XYZ file of C-alpha atoms in Angstrom:
620
model
C -68.567 110.337 5.991
C -71.137 112.093 8.807
C -72.650 115.633 9.131
C -71.078 117.205 12.340
C -72.478 120.262 13.922
C -69.499 120.524 16.024
C -67.377 120.768 12.953
C -69.546 123.116 11.280
C -69.465 125.569 14.251
C -65.270 124.839 14.500
C -65.151 125.596 11.119
C -67.368 128.881 11.218
C -65.927 130.273 14.398
C -62.723 131.360 12.359
C -64.737 132.970 9.667
C -66.276 136.798 9.873
C -69.466 136.889 11.841
C -71.678 138.129 8.976
C -70.284 134.971 6.603
C -70.743 132.764 9.549
C -74.488 133.829 10.036
C -75.483 133.629 6.660
C -73.938 130.030 6.196
C -76.033 128.923 9.487
C -78.901 130.168 8.169
C -78.551 128.991 4.668
C -81.799 126.506 3.587
C -80.638 122.751 2.551
C -80.842 122.246 -1.420
C -80.556 119.249 -3.429
C -80.539 115.537 -2.544
C -77.558 113.651 -1.116
C -76.645 110.425 -2.379
C -74.467 107.625 -1.029
C -71.272 106.419 -3.730
C -69.976 103.219 -4.090
C -67.214 104.429 -2.295
C -69.230 104.868 0.622
C -68.822 108.888 0.612
C -71.649 111.216 -0.374
C -72.447 113.275 -3.469
C -75.002 115.839 -3.940
C -77.437 116.379 -6.548
C -79.275 119.521 -7.581
C -81.782 120.436 -10.162
C -80.798 116.929 -11.887
C -77.158 117.449 -12.007
C -74.410 116.013 -10.010
C -71.690 117.865 -8.702
C -69.282 114.900 -7.682
C -68.581 111.541 -9.168
C -71.303 108.844 -8.148
C -68.670 106.442 -7.825
C -65.808 108.132 -6.068
C -66.008 111.944 -5.317
C -62.599 111.849 -3.185
C -60.541 110.108 -5.751
C -61.720 112.043 -8.205
C -61.163 115.451 -6.564
C -57.410 113.538 -6.060
C -56.710 113.095 -9.545
C -57.905 116.755 -10.442
C -55.334 118.220 -7.686
C -52.703 116.145 -8.828
C -53.379 117.588 -12.344
C -52.623 121.462 -11.181
C -49.788 123.526 -11.357
C -47.273 122.759 -8.476
C -43.352 123.441 -8.241
C -43.081 124.097 -4.601
C -43.204 127.715 -4.669
C -45.956 129.696 -3.247
C -49.104 129.862 -4.959
C -52.974 130.775 -4.829
C -55.105 128.306 -6.153
C -58.905 130.540 -6.871
C -61.475 127.738 -6.617
C -64.330 128.833 -8.423
C -66.781 126.679 -6.792
C -66.040 123.631 -4.941
C -69.241 121.736 -4.669
C -68.917 119.630 -1.109
C -65.138 120.967 -0.983
C -63.102 117.287 -1.785
C -60.743 119.078 -3.319
C -60.165 121.302 0.005
C -57.805 118.910 1.827
C -55.778 117.482 -1.514
C -55.089 121.191 -2.069
C -54.263 122.092 1.355
C -51.778 119.849 2.365
C -49.464 120.983 -0.168
C -46.858 123.016 1.570
C -46.647 127.089 0.149
C -50.185 126.832 -1.118
C -53.046 129.186 -0.500
C -56.533 128.674 -1.206
C -59.247 131.094 -2.056
C -62.750 129.597 -2.497
C -65.149 131.321 -4.051
C -68.341 130.059 -3.795
C -71.941 131.501 -4.616
C -74.061 128.691 -2.813
C -73.890 129.345 0.845
C -76.117 126.263 1.100
C -72.681 123.989 -0.518
C -70.663 125.768 1.847
C -72.833 125.014 4.947
C -72.490 120.890 3.601
C -68.688 121.283 3.309
C -67.971 123.023 6.515
C -69.855 120.402 8.435
C -68.108 117.438 6.474
C -64.408 118.620 6.570
C -62.319 120.134 9.526
C -60.747 123.101 7.822
C -60.761 125.111 11.115
C -56.682 125.091 11.347
C -56.369 126.475 7.998
C -59.236 129.056 8.248
C -57.225 130.395 11.089
C -53.963 130.460 9.765
C -55.017 131.932 6.297
C -54.212 129.255 4.422
C -57.869 128.917 3.411
C -59.932 132.104 2.726
C -63.744 131.752 1.828
C -65.379 134.739 0.014
C -68.954 134.495 -0.582
C -70.054 138.136 -0.496
C -69.222 139.573 -3.957
C -70.718 142.863 -3.441
C -68.265 143.652 -0.801
C -64.734 144.481 -2.901
C -63.234 144.895 0.821
C -63.579 141.040 1.282
C -62.186 140.014 -1.800
C -59.112 142.577 -1.280
C -58.769 140.449 1.920
C -58.754 137.436 0.679
C -55.471 138.295 -1.777
C -54.216 140.655 1.338
C -50.008 140.066 1.427
C -50.499 137.272 -1.755
C -49.824 140.085 -4.431
C -46.689 138.711 -5.915
C -48.002 135.063 -6.021
C -49.043 133.420 -9.216
C -52.442 132.293 -9.328
C -54.085 129.521 -10.738
C -57.942 129.398 -11.610
C -59.537 126.206 -10.271
C -63.303 125.931 -11.869
C -65.758 123.492 -10.354
C -66.854 121.353 -13.494
C -70.010 120.228 -11.184
C -70.826 123.795 -10.407
C -70.340 125.022 -13.927
C -72.752 122.716 -15.319
C -75.302 123.410 -12.844
C -75.063 127.169 -12.737
C -73.213 128.140 -15.581
C -73.713 131.877 -15.426
C -73.701 132.125 -11.657
C -70.421 130.592 -11.681
C -68.858 131.766 -14.787
C -69.457 135.491 -13.139
C -66.775 134.452 -10.517
C -64.226 134.093 -12.779
C -65.007 137.710 -14.521
C -65.037 138.942 -10.950
C -61.609 137.473 -10.421
C -60.189 138.783 -13.529
C -61.887 142.359 -12.582
C -60.165 142.094 -9.020
C -56.719 141.213 -10.563
C -57.061 144.236 -13.369
C -58.158 146.540 -10.941
C -55.362 146.217 -8.683
C -52.990 146.572 -11.954
C -54.492 149.839 -12.618
C -54.361 150.969 -8.644
C -50.726 149.959 -8.679
C -50.042 151.956 -11.840
C -51.752 154.853 -10.291
C -49.998 154.903 -7.280
C -46.288 154.297 -8.706
C -47.218 157.348 -10.993
C -48.427 159.751 -8.499
C -47.278 159.030 -4.943
C -44.443 161.633 -5.025
C -46.598 164.014 -6.709
C -49.683 163.231 -4.293
C -46.661 164.260 -1.321
C -45.483 167.126 -3.280
C -49.048 168.773 -3.919
C -50.522 168.030 -0.206
C -47.476 169.950 1.310
C -47.924 172.523 -1.045
C -51.393 173.355 -0.460
C -51.521 173.044 3.255
C -51.283 177.287 3.308
C -54.031 177.694 0.789
C -56.273 174.955 2.220
C -56.297 176.963 5.339
C -57.687 180.339 3.902
C -60.517 178.029 2.279
C -63.618 176.757 3.722
C -64.094 173.169 5.370
C -66.423 170.691 2.676
C -68.084 169.820 5.882
C -70.149 173.393 6.058
C -71.887 172.164 2.229
C -73.133 169.151 3.895
C -76.672 168.952 4.291
C -77.219 172.281 2.380
C -79.497 171.526 -0.411
C -82.291 169.801 1.116
C -85.393 170.538 -0.933
C -83.464 170.962 -3.970
C -81.922 169.063 -7.267
C -78.436 168.935 -8.104
C -77.140 168.138 -11.256
C -73.404 166.762 -11.405
C -71.402 167.143 -14.873
C -68.905 164.914 -15.823
C -66.516 165.424 -19.450
C -67.795 162.869 -21.195
C -68.059 162.682 -24.988
C -71.820 163.295 -24.759
C -71.664 166.258 -22.424
C -71.710 168.403 -25.892
C -75.111 166.704 -26.970
C -76.664 167.835 -23.650
C -75.474 171.607 -23.746
C -78.883 173.020 -25.133
C -81.011 171.080 -21.918
C -78.742 172.176 -19.726
C -79.096 175.903 -20.330
C -82.654 175.528 -21.046
C -83.315 174.116 -17.557
C -80.181 175.997 -15.854
C -82.410 177.538 -12.786
C -83.862 174.266 -12.004
C -80.610 172.997 -10.255
C -77.605 173.219 -7.927
C -74.858 172.480 -10.767
C -71.572 170.559 -9.950
C -69.001 170.223 -12.870
C -65.756 168.558 -12.914
C -62.759 170.698 -13.671
C -62.173 168.947 -17.058
C -65.986 169.976 -18.088
C -65.616 173.630 -17.429
C -63.610 174.815 -20.848
C -67.135 173.284 -22.521
C -69.147 174.961 -20.173
C -67.411 178.312 -20.467
C -67.780 178.005 -24.359
C -71.349 178.081 -23.919
C -71.437 180.817 -21.163
C -72.550 178.200 -18.722
C -71.078 178.594 -15.446
C -71.677 175.806 -12.758
C -72.080 176.734 -8.553
C -69.250 174.428 -8.245
C -66.220 172.992 -9.891
C -64.404 169.915 -8.246
C -60.919 169.255 -8.923
C -58.897 166.494 -7.783
C -56.244 165.347 -10.410
C -52.721 165.998 -9.053
C -50.836 166.732 -12.617
C -49.923 170.505 -13.221
C -51.615 170.317 -16.947
C -54.985 169.964 -14.892
C -54.494 173.368 -13.937
C -55.201 174.578 -17.765
C -58.496 173.564 -17.182
C -59.300 176.489 -14.946
C -56.485 178.895 -15.965
C -58.891 181.030 -17.943
C -62.187 181.003 -16.349
C -63.324 184.118 -14.775
C -66.872 182.831 -13.783
C -68.717 182.893 -10.674
C -68.175 179.393 -9.906
C -66.783 178.046 -6.997
C -63.809 175.971 -6.468
C -63.995 172.350 -4.481
C -60.487 171.256 -4.014
C -58.858 167.890 -3.332
C -55.855 168.958 -1.180
C -53.641 166.141 -3.461
C -54.874 168.055 -6.550
C -52.142 170.333 -8.252
C -50.981 173.279 -6.266
C -50.897 175.173 -9.534
C -54.616 175.718 -9.845
C -54.642 177.761 -6.316
C -52.299 179.892 -7.686
C -53.791 181.147 -10.947
C -54.518 184.735 -11.756
C -57.845 183.996 -12.947
C -59.853 180.559 -12.197
C -63.158 179.805 -9.870
C -63.059 181.481 -6.632
C -61.208 179.589 -3.724
C -63.889 178.315 -1.862
C -63.952 174.985 -0.211
C -61.354 171.948 0.213
C -61.466 168.483 1.368
C -60.271 166.065 3.621
C -57.723 163.525 2.686
C -56.730 159.802 3.302
C -53.329 161.037 3.265
C -51.981 161.493 6.983
C -50.337 164.975 5.977
C -53.641 166.720 5.868
C -53.770 165.721 9.775
C -51.252 168.945 10.182
C -53.971 171.447 9.637
C -56.857 169.176 10.376
C -55.157 168.930 14.320
C -55.068 172.557 14.520
C -58.456 173.210 13.150
C -61.145 174.243 15.715
C -63.858 171.912 13.297
C -63.555 168.900 11.347
C -62.757 169.348 7.430
C -65.140 166.642 6.308
C -64.455 163.511 4.136
C -65.805 163.015 0.689
C -66.340 159.617 -0.288
C -63.376 158.821 -3.460
C -64.136 156.225 -6.482
C -61.454 157.138 -8.112
C -62.310 159.873 -10.629
C -63.337 163.087 -10.318
C -67.146 162.092 -11.113
C -67.297 159.871 -8.514
C -66.204 162.621 -6.012
C -68.524 165.230 -7.148
C -71.469 162.832 -7.192
C -70.721 161.814 -3.444
C -70.276 165.533 -2.660
C -74.038 165.903 -4.229
C -74.984 163.120 -1.700
C -73.314 164.467 1.058
C -74.998 167.913 0.738
C -78.490 165.767 0.990
C -80.225 166.902 -2.295
C -83.333 165.761 -2.984
C -82.330 163.781 -6.393
C -78.967 163.873 -7.861
C -78.687 164.148 -11.501
C -75.565 162.791 -13.770
C -74.504 163.874 -17.052
C -71.554 163.522 -19.775
C -70.917 160.135 -17.141
C -70.413 158.098 -20.693
C -67.874 155.922 -19.267
C -66.988 154.728 -22.667
C -65.292 155.987 -25.686
C -68.443 157.409 -27.428
C -68.477 157.997 -30.972
C -64.724 157.561 -30.340
C -64.017 160.183 -28.220
C -62.110 160.055 -24.859
C -63.813 163.565 -23.808
C -66.332 166.003 -24.581
C -65.277 168.365 -27.317
C -63.159 171.120 -25.588
C -62.396 169.195 -22.477
C -59.072 168.203 -23.997
C -57.399 171.555 -23.893
C -58.366 172.399 -27.432
C -56.541 175.970 -27.158
C -53.615 174.102 -25.904
C -53.778 171.597 -28.881
C -53.792 174.702 -31.523
C -50.791 176.258 -30.010
C -49.179 172.238 -30.119
C -50.948 170.941 -33.585
C -48.522 170.231 -36.578
C -48.318 168.283 -39.285
C -46.472 165.439 -36.890
C -48.943 166.001 -34.003
C -52.495 166.126 -34.910
C -55.225 166.522 -32.391
C -56.513 162.944 -33.799
C -53.440 161.737 -32.590
C -53.774 162.911 -29.158
C -57.352 161.811 -29.066
C -56.247 158.275 -30.366
C -53.385 157.791 -27.973
C -55.702 158.125 -25.083
C -58.328 155.392 -26.486
C -55.543 153.038 -26.613
C -53.473 154.164 -23.735
C -54.988 150.990 -21.611
C -56.374 147.635 -23.079
C -60.060 148.368 -24.720
C -63.123 146.388 -23.418
C -66.760 146.608 -24.441
C -69.652 147.578 -22.546
C -73.480 147.774 -23.055
C -74.750 150.972 -23.623
C -77.724 152.871 -22.773
C -79.580 152.560 -25.572
C -78.865 148.584 -26.094
C -75.613 149.684 -28.429
C -72.526 148.378 -27.285
C -69.455 151.067 -26.715
C -65.679 151.027 -26.253
C -64.480 151.541 -22.917
C -61.110 150.222 -20.841
C -60.161 149.054 -17.613
C -60.106 152.257 -15.625
C -63.736 152.944 -16.700
C -64.958 150.193 -15.958
C -63.712 150.689 -12.561
C -65.386 154.029 -11.697
C -68.409 152.388 -13.832
C -68.302 149.586 -10.923
C -67.917 152.000 -8.127
C -71.137 153.854 -9.180
C -72.834 150.611 -9.724
C -71.745 149.554 -5.805
C -73.022 153.085 -4.511
C -76.452 152.943 -6.599
C -78.357 151.673 -4.045
C -77.862 153.718 -0.993
C -78.301 157.165 -3.136
C -80.736 158.824 -5.013
C -79.139 159.069 -8.425
C -80.525 159.370 -11.915
C -78.652 159.213 -14.931
C -79.535 162.041 -17.778
C -76.554 161.121 -19.895
C -77.788 160.467 -23.776
C -74.871 158.111 -25.038
C -72.399 155.580 -22.890
C -72.200 153.071 -20.966
C -75.264 151.737 -18.695
C -74.830 152.263 -15.028
C -77.074 149.535 -13.693
C -79.131 150.520 -10.718
C -79.294 154.101 -11.473
C -82.527 154.450 -13.929
C -82.062 156.939 -17.059
C -84.430 159.887 -17.620
C -84.638 162.824 -20.142
C -83.922 166.488 -18.488
C -87.584 167.357 -19.321
C -88.938 164.309 -16.896
C -86.216 165.283 -14.281
C -87.153 169.206 -14.313
C -90.667 169.407 -15.352
C -91.559 170.168 -11.849
C -88.829 172.163 -9.710
C -88.427 175.372 -7.319
C -85.868 177.897 -8.820
C -86.516 180.198 -5.887
C -85.394 177.462 -3.514
C -82.368 176.509 -6.216
C -81.436 180.365 -5.934
C -81.780 180.378 -1.880
C -79.450 177.457 -1.425
C -76.649 178.997 -4.293
C -77.000 182.091 -1.944
C -76.110 180.419 0.994
C -73.268 178.322 -0.913
C -71.901 181.730 -1.832
C -71.938 183.319 1.622
C -69.828 180.867 3.288
C -67.236 181.341 0.922
C -67.698 185.518 1.386
C -68.173 185.368 4.629
C -66.024 182.700 5.992
C -62.901 183.228 8.337
C -59.635 181.124 7.786
C -60.021 177.344 8.685
C -56.403 177.903 10.677
C -54.853 181.041 11.571
C -51.632 181.380 9.404
C -49.400 181.519 12.658
C -50.481 178.027 14.139
C -49.740 176.708 10.979
C -46.274 178.358 10.654
C -45.090 177.210 14.601
C -46.715 173.371 13.470
C -44.354 173.318 10.719
C -41.178 174.696 12.487
C -41.855 171.801 15.060
C -42.262 169.174 12.472
C -39.121 170.337 10.336
C -37.096 169.925 13.397
C -38.687 166.942 14.443
C -37.408 165.628 10.850
C -34.146 167.090 11.151
C -34.219 164.943 14.130
C -35.603 161.734 12.659
C -33.041 161.545 9.851
C -30.148 160.664 12.195
C -31.591 157.197 12.846
C -33.088 156.590 9.528
C -29.676 157.031 7.920
C -28.131 154.889 10.251
C -30.504 152.494 9.562
C -30.123 152.570 5.512
C -26.102 152.086 6.496
C -26.872 149.130 8.580
C -29.384 147.431 6.465
C -26.693 147.837 3.622
C -24.174 146.325 5.768
C -26.134 143.136 6.642
C -27.596 142.961 2.870
C -23.900 143.141 1.507
C -22.664 140.258 4.156
C -25.570 138.105 3.129
C -24.925 138.463 -0.701
C -21.459 137.719 -0.345
C -21.829 135.104 2.072
C -19.295 136.427 4.273
C -21.095 136.126 7.505
C -18.729 136.872 10.128
C -20.826 135.729 13.477
C -19.911 138.284 15.919
C -20.121 141.305 13.633
C -23.528 139.946 12.181
C -24.996 139.625 15.131
C -24.047 143.456 16.382
C -25.504 144.738 13.250
C -28.659 142.617 13.613
C -29.039 144.005 17.280
C -28.469 147.584 16.085
C -30.911 147.100 13.130
C -33.683 145.621 15.762
C -32.761 148.900 18.096
C -33.428 151.506 15.314
C -36.655 149.356 14.121
C -38.199 149.831 17.187
C -36.945 153.630 17.307
C -38.525 154.362 13.770
C -41.737 152.109 15.008
C -42.244 154.307 18.288
C -42.192 157.485 15.714
C -45.458 156.248 14.246
C -46.533 159.847 13.546
C -43.705 161.098 11.728
C -43.728 157.544 9.461
C -47.129 157.968 8.476
C -46.470 161.394 7.461
C -43.407 160.373 5.509
C -45.402 156.938 4.084
C -47.043 158.901 1.335
C -44.277 159.165 -0.660
C -43.335 155.746 -0.613
C -46.505 153.773 -0.658
C -44.684 151.559 -3.446
C -42.251 150.701 -1.245
C -44.651 149.602 1.585
C -46.699 147.524 -0.798
C -43.420 145.540 -1.629
C -42.907 144.908 2.083
C -46.624 144.496 3.273
C -48.219 143.225 0.267
C -45.445 140.746 -1.535
C -44.985 142.576 -4.998
C -41.232 142.030 -5.403
C -40.614 143.371 -8.552
C -38.023 145.542 -6.791
C -35.916 141.845 -6.039
C -33.483 140.624 -8.660
C -33.785 136.906 -8.995
C -31.138 136.096 -6.622
C -33.171 138.250 -4.214
C -36.230 136.238 -5.100
C -34.497 132.710 -4.506
C -32.709 133.282 -1.540
C -35.280 134.636 1.460
C -32.455 135.782 4.009
C -31.400 138.181 0.918
C -35.019 139.205 0.167
C -35.758 140.194 3.490
C -32.456 142.091 3.812
C -32.869 143.818 0.158
C -36.503 145.062 1.703
C -35.031 146.422 4.864
C -32.443 148.186 2.657
C -35.906 149.413 0.163
C -37.568 150.908 3.480
C -35.017 152.981 4.792
C -34.167 154.086 1.328
C -37.687 155.469 1.005
C -37.626 156.709 4.557
C -34.608 158.382 3.916
C -35.799 160.376 0.678
C -39.164 160.999 1.863
C -37.709 162.811 5.029
C -35.656 164.990 2.596
C -38.463 165.719 -0.044
C -40.959 166.057 3.153
C -38.890 168.765 4.921
C -37.841 170.672 1.465
C -41.769 171.086 0.441
C -42.480 171.811 4.141
C -39.579 174.522 4.413
C -40.786 176.110 0.946
C -44.516 176.305 2.854
C -43.041 177.500 5.691
C -40.977 180.623 3.521
C -44.037 181.522 1.559
C -46.250 181.807 4.861
C -43.621 183.760 6.098
C -43.269 186.262 3.013
C -46.496 186.831 2.672
C -46.950 187.826 6.626
C -44.333 190.145 6.125
């Protein structure tokens, strides 16, 4: 068994450039030993990672013990030493191997010994070594979302560095939980997002693009308030130092602050649910609204509430309707999954000297889900009865997702859940690139973000500079002209509605033909001439739909779940027969796609027509 530089370069040529370079420059570790079978093993820090007799036979036996039923499956290797197990796994049909490895040196040796370049090229083998980059992990699993996964820990690696390789198991589990939470969010909100975005177009063009705030806060400090349970504990400090910072609050924190006569400069709203508008409905102070276009449209139609101020861009294609009409860019705010992550991102884009976080518990501090007052206390006053208590409302929030534990700021242990851990991970992953400081008194520790007291944070400040920036922000809203002329938006919406009317015809026909093809396969009654004719027509319709890229992207927001079922392999919409018969499964996915497009055309057209009617009524 020889070390081959040719084999190494053949393998790493199929890897991403950054990983390839890292492997090439890896320093050697351990001591190589010859075994009785003529192969090699490696000893690192006194630990042999493979058998000293026959490491290949050892790996073969272990591979044969792993579950294998001929169906598509992922083996997730948590370390693999020198990689003896690879070929024994990769030779199996329908098997995909994802190798998590912390040691670049071991990867280098393995890729010198074994030529797996074909498997790397086809994607049958994926190697992940950068666990700070979530995109790399997601890419490794892309298109394999429905396959069962078998975790394969490498005994030798775990004996060598149990904590390091044990962390790989945690990272894998976190990825699976995050995927489940994200899919649940997508399923719940995809149609609400599409509706809100359509209804908010007219209101957004009358606001200011968020990019006008970028860079405006140089030389001052910004405080970002979340609605965590400990926000209540920081009220006195916020009031005491209020003139020392520009203040951004999430919408869920606004009732708490208003109760104590504290007014933020900016209030950030992201949540698409109608209920969220109730956090804003009774507010009559000077705060200015920062609005995500997918937030509930009701928030922009309140009699009271924060002043309509700034709107952000959106990753969803519908926003291009106004972005393409505008003379300037809207501006993107990094999205981390919650309104608090967005607010912190905005503060950094405003280029404050430092950004301070408060009420960012990321845990159920003292058994509460939110700060007192942030759970719509007045609404609960009306709803509360003998059978429905506010304590029960809080209890349901605490147990909506599986509970987890997390280390706290003061060394205590707090209860949290998977969703908040995703937000915690986001803050930690962004910490090195931002000057964030945590003033939250209780709750989860956010690694990489130092903790301070209010007194230390604001002992030196410049209230005049803060006031100057505050006035600049207010003047942007007061003096700003509409982002887009309403008549331009009206014309554009008319054109889009007309295009959707025309697009409906081939989509409707595609739905009919896809159902006919599905039915023939399902009943096993395929008439060759008719089937070929249907397939030919289906291909022509597919090509026509593919050519309407702009319209299809616009409609995609309302059918994300269908798209994922096709592109990522999630097949919960397929019955057992459709899963067992690949042809029937493909035909069903075609039906699902055209059903989704057909429904999305109808709903999008209806929403845009309502927006168009509203523009025309207000102009008349």
